[in-house]
Amino acid sequence: MGIPVRQAVRVGAYLVKQKLARRTKFALTLELEPLFACNLKCAGCGKIQHPANVLKQRMPVEQAIAAVEECGAPVVSIAGGEPLMHPEIEVIVEELLKRKKFVYLCTNALLLPRKIDRFRPSPYFAWAVHIDGLEERHDASVCKQGVFAQAVDNVKDVQARGFRVTTNSTFFTSDTPQSVIEVLDYLNDDLKVDQMMLSPAYAYDKAPDQEHFLGVAETRELFGKVFADGRRSRWRFNHSPLFLDFLAGEVDFRCTAWAIPSYSLYGWQRPCYLMNDGYAATYRELLEDTDWSRYGRGNDPRCANCMAHCGYEPTAVLATMGSLRESIRALRG
């Protein structure tokens, strides 16, 4: 199964509304970063490279909710940093659930035992746990031993409490088709998470490790082999089928980063979650004052090897909703 039916129906209705209003650019998912601080120092992430005074800041609840309401996205991915370090993260989540937003709270899962009692299960809410490989590979990725075992134990606990759990796995040049298959099999069949997301590693400029990011050709080759022999149909992904086709090089898309905007302590980030060409004060300013034609593969050298979810999943979703055949395919998984 692909994207949950309830979410697919809501997003579909939202897209129809945008079309009727003749809007050409709008938000599908908001990447909300209410803080940059984290309890890990992962090699592939540069968020904790922000100045010490910024790492101490926490976005007020009212500001976070105002950003969600301003852009109108039906889906909100709460990232960071580690969101569970925010003292009022459960308030932010609860306010979004009241508004019937689909909320994915991205976490390394280490703080779940201390915070889980502040949350309640909901069909609109899911934990999005970062799992970047099996034990040895994951612990190396987060630069700390024992994290994989803790994360798995904590995932099992929240599953027993009735929460939906999704995972997000980032893959690098050090991964092989077999290592990717093994982690997806484990998450799908052994840990039995509800759905999984895939992220080909992108050369994020603040990341300490700059040597192991995948290029476009490498990404297509890797996922083409991973998805071969019918394996893809066995796994539960939180992606549209067309985005998975895109990862495997079966189709190509243009980047639509405006559909997954990033809002943080600095404001609305131009042009996307992974690149920083300054900030806008409002979502409207982001849309109207950003020269989107400058970005994407073939336009900006920094985009040359990007196949990231934040740029291309919305393109795949728009293509899916524009095709009856692809819409039926997405619902079937």
Tab-separated table of N, CA and C in Angstrom, residues 104-187:
chain	number	residue	atom	x	y	z
A	104	TYR	N	3.527	14.053	10.780
A	104	TYR	CA	4.613	13.080	10.910
A	104	TYR	C	5.680	13.723	11.780
A	105	LEU	N	5.928	13.148	12.939
A	105	LEU	CA	6.934	13.702	13.842
A	105	LEU	C	8.227	12.923	13.657
A	106	CYS	N	9.213	13.570	13.041
A	106	CYS	CA	10.503	12.931	12.736
A	106	CYS	C	11.363	12.872	13.993
A	107	THR	N	11.894	11.706	14.291
A	107	THR	CA	12.638	11.530	15.534
A	107	THR	C	13.656	10.407	15.407
A	108	ASN	N	14.723	10.494	16.205
A	108	ASN	CA	15.651	9.365	16.284
A	108	ASN	C	15.182	8.342	17.308
A	109	ALA	N	14.079	8.626	17.989
A	109	ALA	CA	13.368	7.702	18.896
A	109	ALA	C	14.005	7.539	20.269
A	110	LEU	N	15.132	8.190	20.529
A	110	LEU	CA	15.812	7.977	21.801
A	110	LEU	C	15.054	8.578	22.985
A	111	LEU	N	14.332	9.648	22.762
A	111	LEU	CA	13.624	10.330	23.855
A	111	LEU	C	12.179	9.864	24.021
A	112	LEU	N	11.761	8.911	23.219
A	112	LEU	CA	10.378	8.456	23.291
A	112	LEU	C	9.945	7.974	24.682
A	113	PRO	N	10.757	7.198	25.408
A	113	PRO	CA	10.298	6.739	26.727
A	113	PRO	C	9.962	7.884	27.684
A	114	ARG	N	10.664	9.007	27.557
A	114	ARG	CA	10.422	10.143	28.449
A	114	ARG	C	9.250	11.002	28.006
A	115	LYS	N	8.870	10.910	26.728
A	115	LYS	CA	7.857	11.823	26.190
A	115	LYS	C	6.569	11.149	25.727
A	116	ILE	N	6.539	9.846	25.610
A	116	ILE	CA	5.426	9.168	24.963
A	116	ILE	C	4.093	9.401	25.660
A	117	ASP	N	4.086	9.547	26.964
A	117	ASP	CA	2.821	9.732	27.689
A	117	ASP	C	2.162	11.073	27.395
A	118	ARG	N	2.873	11.964	26.724
A	118	ARG	CA	2.302	13.274	26.372
A	118	ARG	C	1.531	13.234	25.049
A	119	PHE	N	1.571	12.099	24.363
A	119	PHE	CA	0.946	11.982	23.050
A	119	PHE	C	-0.172	10.943	23.073
A	120	ARG	N	-1.070	11.058	22.098
A	120	ARG	CA	-2.153	10.089	21.974
A	120	ARG	C	-2.201	9.569	20.536
A	121	PRO	N	-2.550	8.297	20.353
A	121	PRO	CA	-2.673	7.765	18.990
A	121	PRO	C	-3.782	8.475	18.224
A	122	SER	N	-3.593	8.647	16.934
A	122	SER	CA	-4.578	9.280	16.076
A	122	SER	C	-4.336	8.820	14.643
A	123	PRO	N	-5.399	8.652	13.854
A	123	PRO	CA	-5.207	8.304	12.439
A	123	PRO	C	-4.517	9.417	11.659
A	124	TYR	N	-4.417	10.604	12.263
A	124	TYR	CA	-3.754	11.733	11.618
A	124	TYR	C	-2.296	11.882	12.072
A	125	PHE	N	-1.841	11.007	12.944
A	125	PHE	CA	-0.500	11.172	13.519
A	125	PHE	C	0.349	9.918	13.333
A	126	ALA	N	1.632	10.132	13.051
A	126	ALA	CA	2.580	9.014	12.964
A	126	ALA	C	3.957	9.469	13.412
A	127	TRP	N	4.649	8.578	14.096
A	127	TRP	CA	6.070	8.785	14.369
A	127	TRP	C	6.831	8.451	13.093
A	128	ALA	N	7.792	9.267	12.732
A	128	ALA	CA	8.652	9.017	11.574
A	128	ALA	C	10.068	8.826	12.107
A	129	VAL	N	10.447	7.584	12.303
A	129	VAL	CA	11.708	7.258	12.971
A	129	VAL	C	12.818	7.068	11.934
A	130	HIS	N	13.940	7.720	12.178
A	130	HIS	CA	15.085	7.597	11.273
A	130	HIS	C	15.829	6.289	11.540
A	131	ILE	N	15.835	5.424	10.543
A	131	ILE	CA	16.585	4.164	10.606
A	131	ILE	C	17.392	4.065	9.320
A	132	ASP	N	18.699	4.253	9.419
A	132	ASP	CA	19.540	4.337	8.230
A	132	ASP	C	20.308	3.060	7.926
A	133	GLY	N	19.780	1.919	8.367
A	133	GLY	CA	20.431	0.642	8.117
A	133	GLY	C	20.217	-0.275	9.299
A	134	LEU	N	20.757	-1.468	9.208
A	134	LEU	CA	20.711	-2.360	10.353
A	134	LEU	C	21.727	-1.898	11.395
A	135	GLU	N	21.878	-2.654	12.464
A	135	GLU	CA	22.544	-2.132	13.663
A	135	GLU	C	23.897	-1.466	13.410
A	136	GLU	N	24.821	-2.182	12.805
A	136	GLU	CA	26.167	-1.625	12.606
A	136	GLU	C	26.135	-0.398	11.706
A	137	ARG	N	25.364	-0.480	10.613
A	137	ARG	CA	25.287	0.615	9.651
A	137	ARG	C	24.598	1.844	10.264
A	138	HIS	N	23.506	1.615	10.986
A	138	HIS	CA	22.779	2.742	11.578
A	138	HIS	C	23.619	3.438	12.645
A	139	ASP	N	24.244	2.662	13.525
A	139	ASP	CA	25.053	3.262	14.582
A	139	ASP	C	26.225	4.051	14.012
A	140	ALA	N	26.789	3.568	12.893
A	140	ALA	CA	27.874	4.306	12.246
A	140	ALA	C	27.343	5.619	11.657
A	141	SER	N	26.131	5.584	11.103
A	141	SER	CA	25.532	6.769	10.491
A	141	SER	C	25.278	7.869	11.520
A	142	VAL	N	24.828	7.464	12.724
A	142	VAL	CA	24.525	8.454	13.770
A	142	VAL	C	25.723	8.706	14.682
A	143	CYS	N	26.840	8.016	14.398
A	143	CYS	CA	28.103	8.229	15.121
A	143	CYS	C	27.983	7.904	16.622
A	144	LYS	N	27.191	6.882	16.935
A	144	LYS	CA	27.059	6.487	18.338
A	144	LYS	C	26.561	5.053	18.422
A	145	GLN	N	27.269	4.242	19.205
A	145	GLN	CA	26.875	2.843	19.350
A	145	GLN	C	25.650	2.693	20.248
A	146	GLY	N	24.853	1.686	19.955
A	146	GLY	CA	23.698	1.364	20.781
A	146	GLY	C	22.417	2.071	20.398
A	147	VAL	N	22.485	3.013	19.451
A	147	VAL	CA	21.302	3.799	19.092
A	147	VAL	C	20.267	2.928	18.376
A	148	PHE	N	20.725	2.051	17.486
A	148	PHE	CA	19.792	1.195	16.747
A	148	PHE	C	18.963	0.340	17.699
A	149	ALA	N	19.619	-0.304	18.647
A	149	ALA	CA	18.906	-1.176	19.589
A	149	ALA	C	17.895	-0.390	20.414
A	150	GLN	N	18.289	0.806	20.864
A	150	GLN	CA	17.364	1.645	21.628
A	150	GLN	C	16.171	2.071	20.782
A	151	ALA	N	16.440	2.472	19.541
A	151	ALA	CA	15.368	2.923	18.660
A	151	ALA	C	14.374	1.802	18.399
A	152	VAL	N	14.876	0.613	18.136
A	152	VAL	CA	13.997	-0.534	17.865
A	152	VAL	C	13.130	-0.855	19.078
A	153	ASP	N	13.741	-0.885	20.267
A	153	ASP	CA	12.968	-1.156	21.490
A	153	ASP	C	11.873	-0.112	21.686
A	154	ASN	N	12.202	1.145	21.429
A	154	ASN	CA	11.237	2.222	21.637
A	154	ASN	C	10.122	2.204	20.581
A	155	VAL	N	10.469	1.810	19.352
A	155	VAL	CA	9.451	1.659	18.315
A	155	VAL	C	8.456	0.570	18.718
A	156	LYS	N	8.950	-0.547	19.203
A	156	LYS	CA	8.064	-1.635	19.624
A	156	LYS	C	7.139	-1.180	20.753
A	157	ASP	N	7.644	-0.353	21.643
A	157	ASP	CA	6.829	0.140	22.752
A	157	ASP	C	5.690	1.026	22.249
A	158	VAL	N	5.987	1.967	21.337
A	158	VAL	CA	4.925	2.853	20.867
A	158	VAL	C	3.943	2.111	19.974
A	159	GLN	N	4.414	1.091	19.262
A	159	GLN	CA	3.495	0.265	18.485
A	159	GLN	C	2.502	-0.433	19.415
A	160	ALA	N	3.008	-0.943	20.534
A	160	ALA	CA	2.141	-1.626	21.497
A	160	ALA	C	1.116	-0.678	22.105
A	161	ARG	N	1.434	0.608	22.103
A	161	ARG	CA	0.512	1.623	22.642
A	161	ARG	C	-0.513	2.086	21.602
A	162	GLY	N	-0.421	1.567	20.391
A	162	GLY	CA	-1.407	1.887	19.372
A	162	GLY	C	-1.038	2.993	18.413
A	163	PHE	N	0.216	3.440	18.412
A	163	PHE	CA	0.644	4.509	17.506
A	163	PHE	C	1.043	3.953	16.142
A	164	ARG	N	0.807	4.746	15.107
A	164	ARG	CA	1.354	4.445	13.789
A	164	ARG	C	2.833	4.812	13.792
A	165	VAL	N	3.646	3.970	13.154
A	165	VAL	CA	5.078	4.232	13.051
A	165	VAL	C	5.513	4.094	11.601
A	166	THR	N	6.126	5.139	11.097
A	166	THR	CA	6.761	5.089	9.792
A	166	THR	C	8.269	5.247	10.007
A	167	THR	N	9.027	4.964	8.976
A	167	THR	CA	10.480	5.144	9.073
A	167	THR	C	10.961	5.959	7.886
A	168	ASN	N	12.109	6.588	8.064
A	168	ASN	CA	12.772	7.322	6.996
A	168	ASN	C	14.222	6.861	6.974
A	169	SER	N	14.648	6.292	5.848
A	169	SER	CA	16.003	5.745	5.734
A	169	SER	C	16.771	6.469	4.640
A	170	THR	N	17.937	6.991	4.999
A	170	THR	CA	18.798	7.674	4.040
A	170	THR	C	19.899	6.722	3.595
A	171	PHE	N	20.149	6.678	2.286
A	171	PHE	CA	21.138	5.750	1.751
A	171	PHE	C	22.266	6.506	1.056
A	172	PHE	N	23.479	5.981	1.207
A	172	PHE	CA	24.700	6.635	0.743
A	172	PHE	C	25.446	5.739	-0.236
A	173	THR	N	26.587	6.207	-0.718
A	173	THR	CA	27.379	5.414	-1.661
A	173	THR	C	27.909	4.140	-1.018
A	174	SER	N	27.981	4.120	0.304
A	174	SER	CA	28.456	2.926	1.009
A	174	SER	C	27.410	1.820	1.057
A	175	ASP	N	26.173	2.129	0.658
A	175	ASP	CA	25.115	1.116	0.638
A	175	ASP	C	25.141	0.344	-0.670
A	176	THR	N	24.779	-0.922	-0.578
A	176	THR	CA	24.658	-1.791	-1.747
A	176	THR	C	23.199	-2.185	-1.915
A	177	PRO	N	22.802	-2.682	-3.090
A	177	PRO	CA	21.430	-3.160	-3.227
A	177	PRO	C	21.055	-4.167	-2.136
A	178	GLN	N	21.974	-5.062	-1.799
A	178	GLN	CA	21.656	-6.066	-0.786
A	178	GLN	C	21.471	-5.450	0.596
A	179	SER	N	22.285	-4.458	0.951
A	179	SER	CA	22.139	-3.838	2.271
A	179	SER	C	20.828	-3.053	2.365
A	180	VAL	N	20.409	-2.441	1.264
A	180	VAL	CA	19.130	-1.727	1.249
A	180	VAL	C	17.978	-2.726	1.366
A	181	ILE	N	18.053	-3.792	0.613
A	181	ILE	CA	17.017	-4.833	0.672
A	181	ILE	C	16.897	-5.385	2.087
A	182	GLU	N	18.026	-5.615	2.734
A	182	GLU	CA	18.001	-6.187	4.084
A	182	GLU	C	17.330	-5.261	5.091
A	183	VAL	N	17.613	-3.963	5.012
A	183	VAL	CA	16.992	-3.049	5.983
A	183	VAL	C	15.505	-2.889	5.684
A	184	LEU	N	15.121	-2.846	4.412
A	184	LEU	CA	13.702	-2.730	4.080
A	184	LEU	C	12.938	-3.991	4.493
A	185	ASP	N	13.539	-5.159	4.280
A	185	ASP	CA	12.915	-6.406	4.732
A	185	ASP	C	12.728	-6.405	6.244
A	186	TYR	N	13.753	-5.940	6.958
A	186	TYR	CA	13.676	-5.924	8.420
A	186	TYR	C	12.571	-4.988	8.903
A	187	LEU	N	12.548	-3.765	8.371
A	187	LEU	CA	11.549	-2.785	8.806
A	187	LEU	C	10.140	-3.236	8.445
